[in-house]
CSV table of C-alpha atoms in Angstrom, one decimal:
chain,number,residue,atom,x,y,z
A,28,UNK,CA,99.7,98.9,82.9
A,29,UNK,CA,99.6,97.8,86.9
A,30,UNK,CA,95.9,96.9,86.6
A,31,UNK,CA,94.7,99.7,88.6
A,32,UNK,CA,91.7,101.5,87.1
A,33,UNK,CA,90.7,105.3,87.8
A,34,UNK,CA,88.5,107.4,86.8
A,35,UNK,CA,88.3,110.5,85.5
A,36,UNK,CA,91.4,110.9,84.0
A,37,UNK,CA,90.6,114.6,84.4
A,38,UNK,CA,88.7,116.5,86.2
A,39,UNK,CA,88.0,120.7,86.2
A,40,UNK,CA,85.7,122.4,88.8
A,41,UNK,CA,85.0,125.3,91.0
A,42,UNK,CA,85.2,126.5,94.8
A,43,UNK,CA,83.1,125.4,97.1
A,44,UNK,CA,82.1,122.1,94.6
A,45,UNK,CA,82.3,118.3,95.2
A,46,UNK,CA,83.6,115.8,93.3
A,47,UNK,CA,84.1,112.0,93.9
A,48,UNK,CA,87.3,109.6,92.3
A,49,UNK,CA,86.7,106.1,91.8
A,50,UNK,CA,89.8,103.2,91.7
A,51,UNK,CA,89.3,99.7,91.0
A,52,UNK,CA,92.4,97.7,92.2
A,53,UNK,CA,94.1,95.0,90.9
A,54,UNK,CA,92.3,91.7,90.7
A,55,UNK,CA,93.0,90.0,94.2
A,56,UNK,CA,93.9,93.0,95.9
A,57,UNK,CA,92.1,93.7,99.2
A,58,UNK,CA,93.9,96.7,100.0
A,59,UNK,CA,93.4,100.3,98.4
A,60,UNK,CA,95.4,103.9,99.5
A,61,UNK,CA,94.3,107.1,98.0
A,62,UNK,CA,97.7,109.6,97.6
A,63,UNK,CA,97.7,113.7,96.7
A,64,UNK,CA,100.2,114.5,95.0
A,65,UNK,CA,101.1,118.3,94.3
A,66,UNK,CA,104.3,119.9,93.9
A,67,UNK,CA,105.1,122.0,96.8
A,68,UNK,CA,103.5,119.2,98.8
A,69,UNK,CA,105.0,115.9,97.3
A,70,UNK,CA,103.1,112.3,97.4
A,71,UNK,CA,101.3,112.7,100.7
A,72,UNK,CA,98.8,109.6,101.9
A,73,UNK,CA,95.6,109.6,102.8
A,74,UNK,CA,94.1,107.0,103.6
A,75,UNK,CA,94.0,103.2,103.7
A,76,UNK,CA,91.1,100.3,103.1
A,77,UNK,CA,91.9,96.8,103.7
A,78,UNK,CA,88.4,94.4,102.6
A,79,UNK,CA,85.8,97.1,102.9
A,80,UNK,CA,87.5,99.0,106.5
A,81,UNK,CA,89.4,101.6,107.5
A,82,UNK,CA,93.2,100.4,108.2
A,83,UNK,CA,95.3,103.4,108.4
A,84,UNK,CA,95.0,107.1,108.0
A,85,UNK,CA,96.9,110.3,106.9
A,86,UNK,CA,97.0,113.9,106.2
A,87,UNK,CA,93.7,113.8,105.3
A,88,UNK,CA,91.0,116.6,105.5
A,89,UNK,CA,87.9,116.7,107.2
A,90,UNK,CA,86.2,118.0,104.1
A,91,UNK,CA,87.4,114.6,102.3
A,92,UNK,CA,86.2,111.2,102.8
A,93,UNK,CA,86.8,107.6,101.3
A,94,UNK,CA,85.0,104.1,101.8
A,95,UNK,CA,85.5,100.9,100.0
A,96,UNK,CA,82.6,99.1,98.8
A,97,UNK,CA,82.2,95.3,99.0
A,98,UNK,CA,83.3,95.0,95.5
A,99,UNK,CA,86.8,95.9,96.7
A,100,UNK,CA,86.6,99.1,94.3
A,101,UNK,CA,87.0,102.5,96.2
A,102,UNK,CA,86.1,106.2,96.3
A,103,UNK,CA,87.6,109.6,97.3
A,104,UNK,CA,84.9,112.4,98.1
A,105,UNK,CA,86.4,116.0,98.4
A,106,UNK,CA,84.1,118.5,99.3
A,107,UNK,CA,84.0,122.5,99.6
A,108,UNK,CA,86.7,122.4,97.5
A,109,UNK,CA,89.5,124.6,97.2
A,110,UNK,CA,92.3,126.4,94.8
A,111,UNK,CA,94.6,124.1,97.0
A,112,UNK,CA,93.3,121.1,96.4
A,113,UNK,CA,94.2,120.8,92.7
A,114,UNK,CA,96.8,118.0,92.5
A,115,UNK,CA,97.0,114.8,91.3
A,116,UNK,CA,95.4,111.7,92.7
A,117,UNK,CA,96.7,108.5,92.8
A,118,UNK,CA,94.9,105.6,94.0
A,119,UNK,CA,97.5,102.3,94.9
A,120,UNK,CA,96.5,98.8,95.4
A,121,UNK,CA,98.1,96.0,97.2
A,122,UNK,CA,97.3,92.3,98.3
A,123,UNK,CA,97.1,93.2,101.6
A,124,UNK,CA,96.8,91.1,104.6
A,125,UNK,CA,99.0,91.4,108.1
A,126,UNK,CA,102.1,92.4,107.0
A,127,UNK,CA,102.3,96.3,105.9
A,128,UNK,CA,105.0,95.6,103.5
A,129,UNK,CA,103.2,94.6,100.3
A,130,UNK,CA,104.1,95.7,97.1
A,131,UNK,CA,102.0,98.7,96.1
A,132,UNK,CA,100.5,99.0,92.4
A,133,UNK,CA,99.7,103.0,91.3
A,134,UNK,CA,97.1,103.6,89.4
A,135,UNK,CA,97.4,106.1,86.3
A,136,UNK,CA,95.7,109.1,88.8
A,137,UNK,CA,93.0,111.6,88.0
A,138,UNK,CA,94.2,115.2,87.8
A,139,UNK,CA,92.0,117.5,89.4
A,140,UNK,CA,92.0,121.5,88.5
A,141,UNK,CA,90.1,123.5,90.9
A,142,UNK,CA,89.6,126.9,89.3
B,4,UNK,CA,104.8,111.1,113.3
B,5,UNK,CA,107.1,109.7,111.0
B,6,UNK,CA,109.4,112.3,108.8
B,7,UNK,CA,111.5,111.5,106.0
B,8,UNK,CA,114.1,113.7,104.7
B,9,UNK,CA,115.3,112.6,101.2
B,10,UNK,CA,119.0,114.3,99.4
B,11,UNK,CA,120.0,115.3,97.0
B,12,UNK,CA,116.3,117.3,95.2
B,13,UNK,CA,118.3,117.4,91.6
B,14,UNK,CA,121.0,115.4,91.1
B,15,UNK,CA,122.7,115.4,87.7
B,16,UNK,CA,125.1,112.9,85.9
B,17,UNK,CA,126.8,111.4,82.8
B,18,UNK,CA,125.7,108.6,81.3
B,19,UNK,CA,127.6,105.4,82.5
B,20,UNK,CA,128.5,107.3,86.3
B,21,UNK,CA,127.2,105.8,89.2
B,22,UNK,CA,123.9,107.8,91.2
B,23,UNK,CA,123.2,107.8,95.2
B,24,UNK,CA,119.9,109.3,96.6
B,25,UNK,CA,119.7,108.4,100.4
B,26,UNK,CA,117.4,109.2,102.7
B,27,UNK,CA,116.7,109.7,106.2
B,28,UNK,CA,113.7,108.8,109.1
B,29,UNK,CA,112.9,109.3,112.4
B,30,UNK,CA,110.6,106.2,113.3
B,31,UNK,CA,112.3,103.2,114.3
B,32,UNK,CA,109.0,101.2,114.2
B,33,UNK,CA,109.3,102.0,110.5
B,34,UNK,CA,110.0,98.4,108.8
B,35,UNK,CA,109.1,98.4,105.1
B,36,UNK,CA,111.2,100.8,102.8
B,37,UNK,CA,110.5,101.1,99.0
B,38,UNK,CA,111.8,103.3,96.4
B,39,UNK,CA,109.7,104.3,93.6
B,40,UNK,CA,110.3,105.9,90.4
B,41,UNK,CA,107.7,108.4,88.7
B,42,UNK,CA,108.2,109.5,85.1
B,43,UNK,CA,106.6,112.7,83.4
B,44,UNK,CA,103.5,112.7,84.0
B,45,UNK,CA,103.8,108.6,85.2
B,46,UNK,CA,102.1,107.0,87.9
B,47,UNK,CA,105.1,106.0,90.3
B,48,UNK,CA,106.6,102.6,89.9
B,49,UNK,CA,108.2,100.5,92.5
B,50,UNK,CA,111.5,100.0,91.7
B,51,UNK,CA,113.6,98.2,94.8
B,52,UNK,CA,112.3,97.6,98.3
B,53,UNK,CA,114.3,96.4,101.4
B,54,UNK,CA,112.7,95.4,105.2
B,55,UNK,CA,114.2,96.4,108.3
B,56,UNK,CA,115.6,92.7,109.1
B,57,UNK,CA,117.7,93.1,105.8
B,58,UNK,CA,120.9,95.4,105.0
B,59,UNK,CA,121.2,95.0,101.6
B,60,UNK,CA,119.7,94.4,98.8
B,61,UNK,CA,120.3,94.0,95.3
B,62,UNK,CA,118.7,94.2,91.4
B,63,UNK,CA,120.7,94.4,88.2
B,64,UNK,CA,122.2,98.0,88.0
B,65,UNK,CA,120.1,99.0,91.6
B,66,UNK,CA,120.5,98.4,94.7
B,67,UNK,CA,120.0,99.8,98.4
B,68,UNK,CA,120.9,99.8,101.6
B,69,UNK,CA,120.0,100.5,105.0
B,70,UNK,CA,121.4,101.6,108.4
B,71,UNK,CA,118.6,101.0,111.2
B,72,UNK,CA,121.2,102.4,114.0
B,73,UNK,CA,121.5,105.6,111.8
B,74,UNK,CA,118.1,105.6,110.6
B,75,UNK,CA,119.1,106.1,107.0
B,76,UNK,CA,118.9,103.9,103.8
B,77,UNK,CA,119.8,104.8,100.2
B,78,UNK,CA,119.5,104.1,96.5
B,79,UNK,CA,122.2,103.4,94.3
B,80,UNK,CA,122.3,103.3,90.5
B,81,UNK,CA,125.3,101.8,88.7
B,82,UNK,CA,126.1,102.3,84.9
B,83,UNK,CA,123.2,105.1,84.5
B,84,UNK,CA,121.5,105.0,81.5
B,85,UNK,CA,119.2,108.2,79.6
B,86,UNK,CA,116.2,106.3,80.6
B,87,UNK,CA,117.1,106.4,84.3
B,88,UNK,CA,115.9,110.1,83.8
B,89,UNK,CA,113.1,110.2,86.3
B,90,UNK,CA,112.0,111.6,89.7
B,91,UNK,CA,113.1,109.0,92.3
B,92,UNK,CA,110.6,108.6,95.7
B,93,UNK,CA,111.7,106.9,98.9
B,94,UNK,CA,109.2,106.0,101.7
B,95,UNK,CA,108.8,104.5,105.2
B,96,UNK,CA,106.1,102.7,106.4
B,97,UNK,CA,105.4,101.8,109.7
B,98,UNK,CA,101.6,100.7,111.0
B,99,UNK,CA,100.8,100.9,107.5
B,100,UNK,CA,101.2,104.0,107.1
B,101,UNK,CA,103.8,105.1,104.6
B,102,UNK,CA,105.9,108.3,104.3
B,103,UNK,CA,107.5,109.9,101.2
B,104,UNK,CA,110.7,111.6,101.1
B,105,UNK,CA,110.3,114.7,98.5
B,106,UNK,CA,111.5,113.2,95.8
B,107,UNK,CA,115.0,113.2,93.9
B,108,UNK,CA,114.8,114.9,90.1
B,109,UNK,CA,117.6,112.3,88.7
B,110,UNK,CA,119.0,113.5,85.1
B,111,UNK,CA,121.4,111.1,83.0
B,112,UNK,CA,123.3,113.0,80.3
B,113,UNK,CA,124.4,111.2,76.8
């Protein structure tokens, strides 16, 4: 268990839907990344929050969004959704701070089946 | 942006041999490089990691190295083991922004 929290585990919807994924990080950790992972696409990153602000993004769509609230726990909206978007979400946490190379902690990820 | 490229996608081998995965980038400002490993169905676990002002680096049966001038680092498995059976990541990060290689399907036969 790396101490990352995320719910669902699972998730089903349909087209044009919108569902939000919520990550709690480890105790202490200021920093949170949201990851898609699919299989003709890989682990692909997001986006990154370091204490509540946007640090760094990714391959991320317009239709999706993220914030950090000040309780350090996070959420991914995806909206309009597609048949492409099914994948698995993984939500990572890590101390943070100046340096980018901190150990990263994966959470167990929420599946998410777009029918 | 940054681009990994990551070799062999399936590599198999007999228990006790020795396994390389290596991987290649095309940042130079990339200066944090972790390997992960993800079982079945597993959330992807850090396994090694190295920084670009090291060349080596070593744990147990693992290790990995990197080449800055050739832009290429790899992982390296000794004495493989059933339980090694996993799909091996690499990444680069550089501005906090890290990038996956697509992954290495490692299988460890009895």
């Amino acid at each position: 268990d790396s101490g990352v929290t995320q719910t669902p585990k699972h998730l089903i919807t349909a087209t044009g839907q919108r569902v939000t994924l919520r990550c709690s990080p480890r105790s202490g950790d200021l920093s949170v990344y949201w990851y898609q992972q699919s299989l003709d696409q890989g682990l692909q990153f997001l986006i990154q929050y370091y204490n509540g602000e946007e640090r760094a993004k990714g391959n991320i769509l317009e239709r999706f969004s993220a914030q950090q609230f000040p309780d350090l726990h996070s959420e991914l909206n995806l909206s309009s959704l597609e048949l492409g978007d099914s994948a698995l979400y993984f939500c990572a946490s890590s101390v943070g701070g100046a340096a980018s190379y901190n150990e990263q902690f994966f959470g167990p990820g929420t599946r998410l089946t777009v029918l | 942006g940054e681009n990994v490229e990551q070799h062999p996608s399936t590599l198999s081998v007999q228990e006790g041999d020795s396994a390389v995965i290596k991987c290649t980038y095309s940042d130079s400002a990339s200066n944090y490089f972790p390997w992960y490993k993800q079982e079945l169905g597993k959330r992807p676990q850090l396994i090694i990691d190295i920084r670009s002002n090291v060349g080596e680096k070593k744990d147990q049966r693992i290790a990995v190295t990197l080449n800055k001038t050739a832009k290429h680092f790899s992982l390296h498995i000794t004495e493989t083991q059933p339980e090694d059976s996993a799909v091996y990541f690499c990444a680069a990060l550089a501005s906090y922004i890290p990038t996956f290689g697509r992954g290495t399907s490692l299988i460890v036969h009895p």
